[in-house]
Coordinates of N, CA and C in Angstrom, one line a residue:
K1 N 12.2 -88.5 -85.3 CA 13.5 -87.9 -84.6 C 12.9 -87.5 -83.1
P2 N 14.0 -87.7 -81.7 CA 13.5 -87.8 -80.8 C 12.7 -86.8 -80.5
A3 N 11.7 -87.5 -79.2 CA 11.2 -86.1 -78.5 C 11.5 -84.8 -78.0
A4 N 11.8 -83.5 -77.6 CA 13.0 -82.9 -77.1 C 12.5 -83.4 -75.0
P5 N 13.4 -83.4 -74.6 CA 13.4 -83.1 -73.3 C 12.3 -82.2 -72.3
P6 N 11.7 -82.7 -71.2 CA 10.9 -81.7 -70.6 C 11.8 -79.7 -70.5
E7 N 12.9 -80.2 -70.6 CA 13.7 -78.9 -70.0 C 13.4 -77.9 -71.6
A8 N 13.4 -78.4 -72.9 CA 13.9 -78.3 -74.2 C 12.2 -77.1 -74.2
K9 N 11.2 -78.3 -74.3 CA 9.6 -78.2 -73.8 C 9.6 -76.5 -73.2
F10 N 9.8 -76.3 -71.4 CA 9.8 -75.3 -70.9 C 10.7 -74.3 -71.5
V11 N 11.7 -74.6 -71.9 CA 12.5 -72.9 -72.6 C 11.5 -72.2 -73.6
S12 N 10.6 -73.4 -74.3 CA 9.8 -72.2 -75.6 C 8.4 -71.7 -74.7
I13 N 8.2 -72.1 -73.5 CA 7.2 -71.1 -73.0 C 7.3 -69.8 -73.2
E14 N 6.2 -69.1 -73.8 CA 6.9 -67.8 -73.8 C 6.1 -66.5 -72.8
F15 N 7.0 -65.6 -71.8 CA 5.9 -65.1 -71.4 C 6.4 -62.8 -72.4
D16 N 5.4 -62.6 -72.5 CA 5.6 -61.4 -72.9 C 5.8 -60.9 -72.3
M17 N 7.2 -59.6 -72.7 CA 7.6 -59.4 -70.9 C 7.5 -57.7 -71.5
V18 N 6.9 -56.8 -71.0 CA 7.1 -55.5 -71.0 C 8.7 -55.0 -70.2
H19 N 9.2 -54.1 -71.4 CA 10.3 -53.6 -69.7 C 10.2 -51.8 -69.4
I20 N 9.9 -51.8 -68.6 CA 10.1 -51.0 -67.7 C 12.1 -50.3 -67.7
A21 N 11.2 -49.2 -67.8 CA 12.7 -48.2 -67.6 C 13.2 -47.8 -66.5
A22 N 13.5 -47.0 -65.7 CA 14.0 -47.1 -64.3 C 13.3 -45.6 -64.0
G23 N 12.9 -45.2 -63.0 CA 11.8 -44.0 -63.2 C 11.1 -44.1 -61.5
C24 N 10.6 -42.7 -60.7 CA 11.0 -42.2 -59.3 C 9.5 -42.1 -59.9
F25 N 8.0 -42.2 -58.6 CA 7.1 -42.2 -59.2 C 6.2 -41.8 -56.8
E26 N 5.7 -41.2 -56.9 CA 5.2 -41.6 -55.4 C 4.5 -42.8 -55.5
M27 N 4.7 -43.9 -54.8 CA 4.3 -44.8 -54.1 C 3.0 -44.7 -53.0
G28 N 1.9 -45.3 -53.1 CA 0.7 -45.2 -51.9 C -0.3 -44.1 -52.7
S29 N -1.0 -44.1 -51.1 CA -2.1 -43.0 -52.0 C -2.1 -42.1 -50.9
P30 N -2.6 -40.6 -52.1 CA -3.0 -39.5 -50.9 C -3.9 -39.9 -49.6
I31 N -3.5 -38.8 -48.7 CA -5.3 -39.0 -47.8 C -6.3 -38.4 -48.3
S32 N -6.4 -38.0 -49.3 CA -8.0 -37.9 -50.2 C -8.4 -39.2 -50.3
E33 N -7.4 -39.7 -50.2 CA -8.2 -41.3 -51.8 C -9.2 -41.6 -51.1
D34 N -10.4 -42.1 -51.6 CA -12.0 -42.5 -50.9 C -11.0 -44.0 -50.8
D35 N -11.0 -45.0 -49.7 CA -11.2 -46.5 -49.1 C -9.8 -46.9 -49.0
R36 N -9.0 -45.6 -48.5 CA -7.5 -45.5 -48.6 C -7.8 -46.6 -47.3
S37 N -6.0 -46.6 -47.1 CA -6.1 -47.7 -45.9 C -4.3 -46.9 -44.9
A38 N -4.6 -47.2 -43.8 CA -3.7 -46.5 -42.5 C -2.3 -47.2 -43.2
D39 N -2.0 -48.0 -44.4 CA -0.8 -48.9 -44.7 C -0.4 -48.0 -46.3
E40 N -0.6 -47.0 -46.3 CA -0.2 -46.6 -47.9 C 0.5 -45.3 -48.0
R41 N 0.4 -45.2 -47.0 CA 1.4 -43.8 -46.7 C 2.0 -43.6 -48.0
Q42 N 1.9 -42.3 -48.3 CA 2.8 -41.7 -49.7 C 4.0 -41.6 -49.6
H43 N 5.1 -41.6 -50.5 CA 6.5 -41.1 -50.4 C 7.0 -41.7 -51.6
H44 N 8.2 -41.3 -52.0 CA 8.6 -41.4 -53.5 C 9.6 -42.5 -53.2
V45 N 9.7 -43.0 -54.1 CA 10.4 -44.0 -54.7 C 10.6 -44.3 -56.3
C46 N 12.2 -44.9 -55.6 CA 12.7 -45.0 -57.4 C 13.2 -46.9 -58.0
V47 N 13.1 -47.0 -59.0 CA 13.5 -48.2 -59.3 C 14.5 -48.2 -60.4
E48 N 14.8 -49.1 -60.3 CA 16.3 -49.6 -61.4 C 15.7 -50.3 -62.4
P49 N 15.9 -50.6 -63.8 CA 15.5 -51.2 -65.0 C 15.0 -52.6 -65.2
Y50 N 13.6 -52.7 -65.8 CA 13.6 -54.5 -65.0 C 12.4 -54.3 -66.4
A51 N 11.8 -55.9 -66.2 CA 10.5 -55.9 -67.4 C 9.9 -56.9 -66.6
I52 N 8.0 -56.7 -66.7 CA 7.4 -57.6 -66.1 C 6.4 -57.7 -67.0
G53 N 5.5 -59.2 -66.6 CA 4.8 -59.9 -67.3 C 3.9 -58.3 -68.5
K54 N 3.6 -59.1 -69.2 CA 2.2 -58.5 -70.0 C 1.2 -58.9 -69.2
T55 N 1.0 -60.2 -68.8 CA 0.0 -60.6 -68.3 C 0.0 -61.7 -66.9
E56 N -0.7 -61.9 -66.2 CA -0.1 -62.9 -65.0 C 0.2 -64.6 -65.5
V57 N 1.4 -65.4 -65.1 CA 1.0 -65.9 -65.7 C -0.3 -67.3 -65.4
T58 N -0.7 -68.0 -67.0 CA -1.7 -68.3 -67.4 C -1.6 -70.2 -66.8
Q59 N -3.1 -70.7 -67.3 CA -2.8 -72.2 -66.2 C -1.9 -73.0 -67.5
A60 N -1.7 -72.3 -68.6 CA -1.1 -73.2 -69.8 C 0.0 -73.0 -69.5
Q61 N 0.2 -72.2 -69.7 CA 1.2 -72.0 -68.9 C 2.7 -73.0 -68.1
W62 N 1.4 -73.1 -66.8 CA 2.1 -73.3 -65.0 C 2.0 -74.9 -65.6
Q63 N 0.3 -75.2 -66.6 CA 0.7 -77.1 -66.7 C 1.8 -77.5 -67.9
A64 N 2.7 -76.4 -68.6 CA 3.6 -77.0 -69.6 C 4.7 -77.5 -68.3
A65 N 4.9 -75.9 -67.5 CA 6.3 -76.5 -66.7 C 6.0 -77.3 -65.5
M66 N 5.2 -77.3 -64.9 CA 5.1 -78.0 -63.5 C 4.3 -79.7 -63.9
G67 N 3.4 -79.5 -64.9 CA 2.9 -80.9 -64.9 C 1.0 -81.6 -64.5
G68 N 1.0 -80.3 -64.2 CA -0.4 -80.1 -63.3 C -1.2 -78.5 -63.7
N69 N -2.4 -78.9 -63.1 CA -2.7 -77.3 -62.9 C -3.9 -77.3 -61.3
P70 N -3.6 -76.4 -60.9 CA -3.7 -76.5 -59.6 C -5.0 -75.5 -59.2
S71 N -5.5 -75.2 -60.1 CA -7.2 -73.7 -60.9 C -8.3 -74.2 -59.9
H72 N -8.5 -73.3 -59.4 CA -10.0 -73.8 -59.1 C -10.5 -73.5 -60.7
F73 N -10.9 -72.7 -61.3 CA -11.6 -72.2 -62.3 C -10.4 -72.5 -63.6
K74 N -11.0 -73.9 -64.2 CA -9.7 -74.4 -65.0 C -10.8 -73.5 -67.1
C75 N -9.2 -72.8 -66.9 CA -9.2 -72.2 -68.8 C -7.5 -71.8 -68.6
D76 N -7.0 -72.1 -69.9 CA -6.1 -72.5 -70.1 C -5.6 -70.8 -70.3
G77 N -6.2 -70.0 -70.7 CA -5.3 -68.7 -71.1 C -6.1 -68.1 -69.2
C78 N -6.6 -68.4 -68.8 CA -7.2 -67.6 -67.2 C -5.5 -67.5 -66.2
P79 N -5.5 -66.6 -65.2 CA -4.5 -66.6 -64.5 C -4.0 -68.4 -64.0
V80 N -3.4 -68.2 -63.9 CA -3.6 -69.8 -63.0 C -3.8 -69.0 -61.1
E81 N -4.4 -70.3 -60.4 CA -4.8 -69.3 -59.5 C -4.3 -70.7 -58.3
N82 N -4.9 -71.0 -57.3 CA -4.7 -71.7 -56.3 C -2.7 -72.0 -56.1
V83 N -2.6 -70.6 -56.0 CA -0.5 -71.2 -55.7 C 0.0 -70.4 -54.9
S84 N 0.5 -70.7 -54.4 CA 1.1 -70.0 -53.0 C 2.1 -69.4 -53.5
W85 N 3.2 -68.5 -52.6 CA 4.2 -68.0 -52.7 C 5.3 -69.5 -53.3
I86 N 5.4 -70.3 -52.2 CA 6.3 -71.5 -52.4 C 6.0 -71.5 -53.8
D87 N 5.0 -72.1 -54.6 CA 4.6 -72.7 -55.7 C 5.3 -71.9 -56.6
A88 N 4.8 -70.2 -56.5 CA 5.3 -69.4 -57.6 C 7.0 -69.9 -57.3
M89 N 7.7 -69.6 -56.3 CA 8.9 -69.5 -56.7 C 9.6 -70.8 -57.1
A90 N 8.6 -72.6 -57.3 CA 8.7 -73.1 -57.5 C 9.4 -73.1 -59.0
F91 N 8.2 -72.3 -59.9 CA 7.9 -72.5 -61.2 C 8.8 -71.6 -61.2
I92 N 9.2 -70.0 -60.8 CA 10.3 -69.6 -61.8 C 11.9 -70.8 -61.5
A93 N 12.0 -71.1 -59.9 CA 13.4 -71.9 -60.0 C 13.2 -72.7 -61.6
K94 N 12.2 -73.3 -61.9 CA 12.4 -73.9 -63.4 C 12.6 -73.7 -64.2
L95 N 11.7 -73.2 -64.7 CA 11.5 -71.4 -64.9 C 13.8 -71.0 -65.6
N96 N 14.3 -70.5 -64.2 CA 15.8 -70.5 -64.7 C 16.2 -71.4 -64.9
A97 N 16.0 -72.2 -64.5 CA 17.1 -73.2 -64.5 C 17.1 -74.0 -65.7
A98 N 15.9 -74.2 -66.6 CA 15.9 -74.0 -68.4 C 16.3 -73.2 -69.2
S99 N 16.6 -72.0 -68.5 CA 15.7 -70.7 -69.4 C 18.0 -70.0 -69.3
G100 N 18.4 -70.4 -67.9 CA 19.7 -69.4 -67.9 C 19.2 -67.7 -67.8
K101 N 18.0 -67.4 -67.3 CA 18.1 -66.3 -67.3 C 17.7 -66.4 -66.0
H102 N 17.1 -64.9 -65.1 CA 17.1 -65.0 -64.0 C 15.6 -64.2 -63.6
F103 N 14.4 -64.9 -64.1 CA 13.3 -64.8 -64.0 C 12.8 -64.2 -61.5
R104 N 11.8 -63.8 -61.3 CA 11.7 -63.2 -60.2 C 10.5 -63.0 -59.8
L105 N 10.1 -63.0 -58.4 CA 8.3 -62.0 -58.8 C 8.8 -60.8 -58.7
P106 N 8.3 -59.8 -58.9 CA 8.8 -58.4 -58.7 C 8.4 -57.9 -57.2
T107 N 9.3 -57.1 -57.1 CA 8.9 -56.3 -55.9 C 7.9 -55.7 -55.5
E108 N 7.4 -55.1 -54.3 CA 6.2 -54.4 -54.4 C 6.3 -52.7 -54.7
A109 N 7.5 -52.2 -55.2 CA 7.3 -50.8 -55.7 C 7.5 -51.0 -56.8
E110 N 8.5 -52.7 -57.7 CA 8.2 -52.5 -59.2 C 6.8 -52.7 -59.6
W111 N 6.1 -53.3 -58.6 CA 4.7 -54.0 -58.9 C 3.8 -53.0 -58.8
E112 N 4.2 -52.1 -58.4 CA 3.2 -51.0 -58.1 C 3.7 -49.4 -58.7
Y113 N 4.7 -49.7 -59.2 CA 5.3 -48.8 -60.7 C 4.3 -49.0 -61.9
A114 N 4.6 -50.6 -62.0 CA 4.1 -51.0 -63.0 C 2.7 -50.7 -63.5
C115 N 2.1 -50.8 -62.7 CA 0.4 -50.7 -62.4 C 0.2 -49.4 -62.4
R116 N 1.1 -48.1 -62.0 CA 0.4 -46.7 -62.3 C 0.9 -46.8 -63.9
G117 N 1.6 -47.4 -64.5 CA 1.9 -47.0 -65.9 C 2.4 -45.6 -66.5
G118 N 2.9 -44.8 -65.7 CA 3.8 -43.5 -65.8 C 2.3 -43.0 -65.9
R119 N 1.2 -43.3 -65.7 CA 0.6 -42.2 -64.9 C -0.3 -42.6 -63.7
P120 N 0.7 -41.0 -63.0 CA 0.1 -40.6 -61.6 C -1.3 -40.5 -61.6
G121 N -1.7 -40.8 -60.4 CA -3.2 -40.6 -59.7 C -4.6 -41.0 -60.0
E122 N -4.0 -42.6 -61.1 CA -4.8 -43.5 -61.6 C -5.4 -44.0 -60.4
R123 N -6.3 -44.1 -60.7 CA -7.5 -44.9 -58.8 C -6.5 -46.4 -59.2
Y124 N -6.8 -47.2 -60.1 CA -6.6 -48.4 -60.5 C -5.4 -48.4 -61.9
C125 N -5.6 -50.2 -61.7 CA -3.8 -50.3 -63.3 C -4.6 -49.8 -63.9
G126 N -4.9 -48.4 -64.9 CA -4.8 -48.3 -66.5 C -5.9 -47.0 -66.6
G127 N -6.6 -46.5 -64.9 CA -7.7 -46.0 -65.4 C -8.9 -45.3 -63.8
V128 N -9.3 -44.3 -64.1 CA -10.3 -44.3 -63.1 C -11.8 -45.4 -62.8
Q129 N -12.1 -45.6 -63.5 CA -13.2 -46.6 -64.7 C -12.6 -48.2 -64.4
V130 N -13.1 -48.4 -63.2 CA -12.6 -49.8 -62.6 C -13.0 -51.0 -63.6
N131 N -14.4 -50.7 -64.6 CA -14.5 -51.9 -65.1 C -14.3 -51.9 -66.1
S132 N -13.8 -51.3 -66.7 CA -12.7 -50.9 -68.2 C -11.3 -51.7 -67.6
V133 N -11.4 -52.1 -66.2 CA -9.8 -52.7 -66.1 C -9.4 -53.5 -66.2
A134 N -10.7 -53.9 -65.2 CA -10.6 -54.8 -64.2 C -12.1 -55.7 -63.7
W135 N -11.5 -57.2 -63.6 CA -12.6 -58.0 -62.9 C -13.1 -58.9 -61.7
T136 N -13.5 -57.5 -60.8 CA -13.9 -57.6 -59.4 C -15.1 -57.9 -59.5
D137 N -15.3 -58.3 -57.7 CA -17.0 -58.9 -58.0 C -18.3 -58.2 -58.1
S138 N -17.5 -57.1 -59.2 CA -18.7 -56.4 -59.7 C -19.2 -56.7 -61.1
N139 N -18.5 -57.6 -61.3 CA -18.3 -57.6 -62.7 C -17.3 -58.9 -63.6
S140 N -17.4 -59.7 -62.4 CA -16.7 -60.8 -62.8 C -17.4 -62.0 -62.7
G141 N -18.6 -62.2 -62.2 CA -20.0 -63.4 -62.4 C -19.3 -64.5 -61.6
D142 N -18.2 -64.0 -61.1 CA -17.9 -65.4 -59.6 C -16.7 -66.1 -60.5
R143 N -15.0 -65.9 -61.4 CA -14.7 -66.4 -61.4 C -13.6 -65.3 -62.4
T144 N -12.5 -66.8 -62.4 CA -11.3 -65.9 -63.2 C -11.6 -65.6 -64.4
H145 N -10.6 -65.1 -65.7 CA -10.9 -64.5 -66.6 C -10.2 -64.3 -67.5
T146 N -10.2 -64.9 -68.7 CA -9.2 -65.1 -70.0 C -8.3 -63.5 -69.4
V147 N -7.2 -63.7 -69.6 CA -6.4 -62.6 -69.5 C -6.0 -61.8 -70.7
G148 N -5.9 -60.5 -70.3 CA -5.9 -59.9 -71.4 C -6.4 -58.7 -72.2
Q149 N -8.4 -59.4 -71.5 CA -9.5 -58.8 -72.4 C -10.3 -57.9 -71.5
K150 N -9.3 -57.1 -71.2 CA -10.0 -55.6 -70.2 C -8.8 -54.5 -71.1
Q151 N -9.1 -53.5 -70.8 CA -8.3 -52.4 -70.8 C -6.4 -52.6 -70.4
A152 N -5.6 -52.2 -71.2 CA -4.6 -52.2 -70.8 C -4.5 -51.0 -70.2
N153 N -3.3 -50.7 -69.4 CA -2.8 -49.4 -68.8 C -1.3 -48.9 -69.3
G154 N -0.5 -47.2 -69.1 CA -0.1 -47.0 -69.6 C 0.8 -47.6 -70.3
F155 N 1.8 -48.7 -69.6 CA 2.7 -49.1 -70.2 C 2.5 -50.3 -71.1
G156 N 1.1 -51.2 -71.4 CA 0.6 -52.2 -71.9 C 0.3 -53.3 -71.4
I157 N 0.3 -53.1 -69.6 CA 0.1 -54.1 -68.9 C -1.1 -54.4 -68.8
Y158 N -1.9 -55.5 -68.6 CA -2.9 -56.2 -68.6 C -3.7 -56.9 -67.2
D159 N -4.2 -56.6 -65.9 CA -5.1 -57.2 -65.4 C -4.4 -57.1 -64.2
M160 N -3.4 -56.0 -63.8 CA -2.8 -55.6 -63.1 C -3.6 -55.0 -61.9
S161 N -4.7 -55.0 -62.2 CA -6.0 -54.8 -60.9 C -7.2 -55.8 -61.6
G162 N -7.4 -56.3 -60.8 CA -8.1 -57.6 -60.9 C -8.2 -58.8 -61.3
N163 N -8.6 -59.7 -61.6 CA -8.8 -61.0 -62.1 C -8.0 -62.4 -61.1
V164 N -7.1 -61.8 -60.9 CA -6.2 -62.7 -59.6 C -5.5 -61.7 -58.6
R165 N -5.7 -61.5 -57.3 CA -4.0 -60.9 -56.2 C -3.1 -61.5 -56.7
E166 N -1.8 -60.6 -56.9 CA -0.5 -61.4 -57.6 C 0.6 -61.2 -55.7
W167 N 1.3 -62.5 -56.5 CA 2.2 -62.5 -54.8 C 3.7 -61.3 -55.6
T168 N 4.0 -61.0 -54.3 CA 5.5 -59.7 -55.0 C 6.5 -60.8 -54.6
C169 N 7.3 -60.1 -54.2 CA 8.6 -61.0 -53.6 C 9.2 -60.0 -52.0
S170 N 7.9 -59.0 -51.8 CA 9.0 -58.5 -51.1 C 7.4 -59.2 -49.7
G171 N 8.6 -59.0 -48.5 CA 7.3 -59.0 -47.4 C 7.0 -57.8 -46.5
S172 N 6.3 -58.2 -45.4 CA 5.4 -57.7 -44.9 C 6.4 -55.8 -44.4
D173 N 5.8 -55.5 -44.3 CA 6.0 -53.5 -44.3 C 5.5 -53.0 -44.6
E174 N 4.6 -52.8 -43.1 CA 3.2 -52.1 -43.2 C 3.7 -50.4 -42.9
D175 N 4.9 -49.8 -42.4 CA 5.0 -48.6 -42.2 C 6.0 -48.5 -43.4
Y176 N 6.5 -49.4 -45.1 CA 7.3 -48.8 -45.7 C 8.1 -48.4 -45.5
R177 N 9.4 -49.0 -45.0 CA 10.4 -48.1 -44.0 C 11.9 -49.0 -45.4
G178 N 11.1 -49.6 -46.2 CA 12.4 -50.1 -47.4 C 12.3 -50.9 -47.9
G179 N 11.3 -52.0 -47.1 CA 10.8 -53.5 -47.5 C 10.8 -53.8 -49.1
E180 N 9.7 -52.8 -49.1 CA 8.8 -52.6 -50.5 C 10.0 -52.8 -51.8
R181 N 11.4 -52.5 -52.2 CA 12.2 -52.1 -52.8 C 13.1 -53.1 -52.8
Q182 N 13.1 -54.6 -52.2 CA 13.5 -55.5 -52.0 C 12.7 -57.1 -52.1
C183 N 13.5 -57.5 -52.7 CA 12.4 -58.8 -52.2 C 13.8 -59.9 -51.0
A184 N 12.2 -60.4 -50.3 CA 13.0 -61.4 -49.2 C 12.5 -62.4 -48.8
N185 N 13.8 -63.3 -48.4 CA 13.7 -64.6 -48.6 C 13.3 -66.1 -47.7
N186 N 13.3 -65.3 -46.3 CA 12.5 -65.6 -45.2 C 11.6 -65.3 -44.1
A187 N 10.7 -64.2 -45.1 CA 9.4 -63.4 -44.6 C 8.4 -64.4 -44.0
S188 N 7.9 -64.1 -42.6 CA 7.1 -64.8 -42.3 C 5.2 -64.2 -43.2
L189 N 5.5 -62.9 -44.0 CA 3.8 -62.8 -45.2 C 4.3 -62.1 -45.4
Y190 N 4.4 -62.2 -47.1 CA 4.5 -61.9 -48.2 C 3.5 -60.6 -48.6
V191 N 3.8 -59.4 -49.3 CA 2.6 -58.8 -49.9 C 2.2 -59.2 -51.0
T192 N 0.7 -59.0 -51.2 CA 0.6 -59.1 -52.2 C -0.7 -57.7 -52.8
R193 N -1.0 -57.8 -54.3 CA -1.6 -56.7 -54.9 C -2.4 -57.0 -55.8
G194 N -2.8 -55.9 -55.9 CA -4.3 -56.5 -57.4 C -5.6 -56.4 -57.6
G195 N -6.5 -56.7 -55.8 CA -7.5 -56.8 -56.0 C -7.7 -58.4 -56.5
S196 N -8.6 -58.6 -57.0 CA -9.1 -60.3 -57.8 C -10.8 -60.0 -57.9
W197 N -11.2 -61.3 -58.4 CA -12.2 -61.3 -59.2 C -13.0 -61.2 -58.1
Y198 N -13.3 -61.6 -57.0 CA -13.4 -61.6 -55.4 C -14.1 -60.8 -55.2
G199 N -13.1 -60.2 -54.7 CA -12.6 -59.4 -54.0 C -13.8 -57.1 -54.9
A200 N -14.2 -56.6 -53.7 CA -14.5 -55.0 -54.2 C -13.4 -54.5 -55.3
P201 N -14.1 -53.6 -55.5 CA -13.5 -53.0 -56.3 C -12.2 -51.7 -55.7
R202 N -12.5 -51.6 -54.4 CA -11.6 -50.7 -53.5 C -10.7 -51.6 -53.1
S203 N -10.9 -52.7 -53.6 CA -9.2 -53.6 -52.9 C -8.4 -54.2 -54.6
A204 N -9.0 -53.3 -55.5 CA -8.6 -53.5 -56.8 C -7.7 -52.1 -57.0
R205 N -7.8 -51.1 -56.0 CA -6.7 -49.6 -56.6 C -5.1 -49.7 -56.7
S206 N -5.0 -49.2 -57.6 CA -3.2 -49.1 -57.4 C -2.7 -49.2 -56.1
A207 N -3.0 -48.5 -54.3 CA -2.4 -48.5 -53.3 C -2.7 -49.3 -52.3
D208 N -3.6 -50.9 -52.6 CA -4.3 -51.5 -51.9 C -3.1 -52.6 -51.5
R209 N -3.2 -53.0 -50.7 CA -1.9 -53.6 -50.0 C -3.0 -55.0 -49.5
N210 N -2.1 -55.7 -49.6 CA -2.3 -57.3 -48.6 C -1.9 -58.1 -48.4
V211 N -1.7 -59.3 -47.5 CA -0.5 -59.9 -46.8 C -0.8 -61.3 -46.8
H212 N 0.1 -62.4 -46.6 CA -0.3 -63.7 -46.5 C 1.1 -64.8 -46.7
S213 N 0.8 -65.6 -46.0 CA 1.5 -66.3 -45.3 C 2.3 -67.0 -46.8
P214 N 3.4 -67.5 -47.2 CA 4.5 -67.7 -48.0 C 3.2 -69.1 -48.4
S215 N 2.8 -69.9 -47.6 CA 2.4 -71.1 -47.8 C 0.6 -70.8 -48.0
D216 N 0.4 -70.1 -48.2 CA -1.2 -69.4 -48.3 C -1.4 -70.0 -50.0
R217 N -2.7 -70.9 -50.1 CA -3.2 -71.1 -51.5 C -4.9 -70.5 -51.5
G218 N -5.0 -69.9 -52.6 CA -6.3 -70.0 -52.5 C -6.6 -69.2 -54.5
D219 N -8.1 -69.4 -54.7 CA -8.5 -69.5 -55.9 C -8.4 -67.5 -56.7
L220 N -7.6 -67.0 -55.2 CA -7.9 -65.8 -56.1 C -6.9 -65.3 -55.8
L221 N -5.7 -66.1 -56.1 CA -4.0 -65.9 -55.8 C -3.0 -66.4 -56.9
G222 N -2.6 -65.5 -57.5 CA -1.9 -66.0 -58.4 C -0.9 -65.1 -58.8
F223 N 0.1 -64.7 -59.8 CA 1.5 -63.9 -59.9 C 2.1 -63.5 -61.8
R224 N 2.7 -62.9 -61.5 CA 3.0 -62.4 -63.1 C 4.8 -62.8 -62.8
V225 N 5.7 -62.6 -63.7 CA 7.2 -63.1 -63.7 C 7.7 -61.2 -64.0
A226 N 8.3 -61.2 -63.3 CA 9.8 -60.0 -63.7 C 10.8 -60.5 -63.7
R227 N 11.8 -60.0 -64.1 CA 13.5 -59.8 -64.0 C 14.2 -58.7 -63.9
S228 N 15.4 -58.4 -63.9 CA 16.1 -57.4 -64.1 C 16.2 -57.2 -64.5
L229 N 17.0 -55.3 -65.5 CA 17.6 -55.5 -67.1 C 19.0 -55.0 -66.5
P230 N 19.7 -54.7 -67.8 CA 20.9 -54.4 -67.3 C 20.6 -52.2 -67.8

């Protein structure tokens, strides 16, 4: 029997996706939250139905698709890292071409809505105790860890706080004027979310924001996939 072509192998890569119903929430942080930044203005946001990865994209998934592993911390089940926004988009383009689906990065609003897991007021993605839900500089041992080892959030999603900081498809919009609700094609800076193994617990907060150039790479930068639902 002839070997399956690379495209068929790629289609077989499984992404455990969580379906998120349409809903509204208060995005950002209240002024009373410790460690908040000025770019976390709290405001009302609604999202349409979408699906998002239960975990970050792993090194095994990346390698099966791309034929290599750029990660600094080698571990099949750990999140792929040292990938830029451009790299993540190349991975997604391959996935879409092979599967016929329409995967993408989540918008910043979708990311935070999924992070909060339907539970308003949680400081981190899944609770108020950071060590229960996240790998940060306080407990990581200075490296990434296999996905899905910490407590899931209210939607059953893992590692949205900590492990690796995650790319979104939204360009930088410091004042929250609508850019957080859409994907940007040619932004000079893209928003990343979630803190990392290297960051302090405060950077793993649900509302914390950061930005990077689309070509930036680092061993604390990874991503998870999303797609729109009917």
